[in-house]
Short mmCIF file of C-alpha atoms in Angstrom, two decimals:
data_model
loop_
_atom_site.label_atom_id
_atom_site.label_comp_id
_atom_site.label_asym_id
_atom_site.label_seq_id
_atom_site.Cartn_x
_atom_site.Cartn_y
_atom_site.Cartn_z
CA MET E 1 122.63 53.80 97.37
CA GLY E 2 122.58 49.88 96.85
CA ILE E 3 123.55 47.21 98.45
CA GLY E 4 126.48 46.82 96.61
CA GLU E 5 127.94 49.87 97.59
CA ILE E 6 127.96 48.70 101.32
CA ARG E 7 130.10 45.65 100.68
CA GLY E 8 132.51 46.72 98.59
CA ASP E 9 134.18 49.34 100.72
CA GLU E 10 137.18 46.48 101.08
CA GLN E 11 139.40 49.17 102.76
CA THR E 12 137.57 49.63 106.36
CA ALA E 13 136.19 45.81 105.84
CA ALA E 14 139.87 45.27 105.97
CA LEU E 15 140.40 47.00 109.12
CA LEU E 16 138.19 44.11 111.23
CA ASP E 17 140.83 42.20 110.04
CA THR E 18 143.62 44.66 111.30
CA GLU E 19 145.86 44.98 114.27
CA LEU E 20 145.65 48.87 114.52
CA TRP E 21 148.93 48.75 116.62
CA GLN E 22 150.76 47.93 112.85
CA LEU E 23 148.90 51.08 111.08
CA SER E 24 151.05 53.50 109.95
CA ASP E 25 149.98 57.28 111.18
CA ALA E 26 148.75 58.49 107.87
CA GLN E 27 147.07 54.57 107.36
CA LEU E 28 145.05 56.22 110.94
CA ILE E 29 144.32 59.81 109.66
CA GLU E 30 143.18 58.23 106.18
CA ALA E 31 140.77 54.82 107.69
CA ILE E 32 138.70 57.59 110.27
CA PRO E 33 137.16 59.83 106.82
CA ALA E 34 137.04 56.50 105.50
CA VAL E 35 135.42 54.50 108.43
CA THR E 36 132.96 57.49 108.87
CA GLU E 37 131.99 58.17 105.57
CA GLN E 38 130.88 53.90 105.87
CA ILE E 39 129.08 54.53 109.10
CA HIS E 40 126.84 56.96 107.15
CA ARG E 41 126.03 55.15 103.93
CA LEU E 42 124.93 52.32 106.69
CA GLN E 43 122.38 54.82 108.63
CA ALA E 44 121.63 55.98 105.46
CA LEU E 45 120.52 52.61 104.44
CA ARG E 46 119.02 51.61 107.97
CA VAL E 47 116.58 55.19 107.30
CA SER E 48 116.01 53.59 104.02
CA LEU E 49 114.54 50.17 104.89
CA VAL E 50 113.49 50.85 108.19
CA GLY E 51 111.08 53.06 106.35
CA GLU E 52 110.37 50.26 103.54
CA THR E 53 109.54 47.97 106.13
CA ASP E 54 106.94 50.85 107.66
CA HIS E 55 105.61 51.73 104.48
CA ARG E 56 104.31 47.86 104.13
CA ARG E 57 103.37 47.56 107.43
CA VAL E 58 105.26 44.88 108.01
CA VAL E 59 105.42 43.60 111.53
CA PRO E 60 108.93 42.14 112.65
CA ASP E 61 107.94 40.05 115.19
CA PRO E 62 104.59 39.25 116.65
CA ALA E 63 106.29 39.81 120.23
CA HIS E 64 106.60 43.31 119.08
CA PRO E 65 103.58 44.38 116.61
CA ALA E 66 104.66 47.89 116.31
CA LEU E 67 108.25 48.73 114.22
CA LYS E 68 109.40 51.35 117.03
CA HIS E 69 108.57 48.62 119.87
CA TRP E 70 111.12 45.85 117.56
CA LEU E 71 112.85 48.55 116.93
CA ALA E 72 114.27 49.35 120.83
CA ASN E 73 114.05 45.69 122.04
CA THR E 74 117.00 44.07 119.19
CA PRO E 75 120.06 43.55 120.67
CA ALA E 76 121.52 44.07 117.63
CA GLY E 77 122.35 47.35 118.83
CA MET E 78 119.07 49.50 117.51
#
């Protein structure tokens, strides 16, 4: 999976700017699996990124020299 696949999902990206109350019942039902698939892709990408960072022994922040501590303390919800 390449990063382009993550960027390329226009359907789920469009939902970020949509008032969900305006969607039809069918659109709501269609969106749920599409968003779920995108979440799974992003989770897989995150695992790959963390694995590569760990493999290279990259120190992301001198305050948290261990990758696991940095991940636990990253405010982006990691």
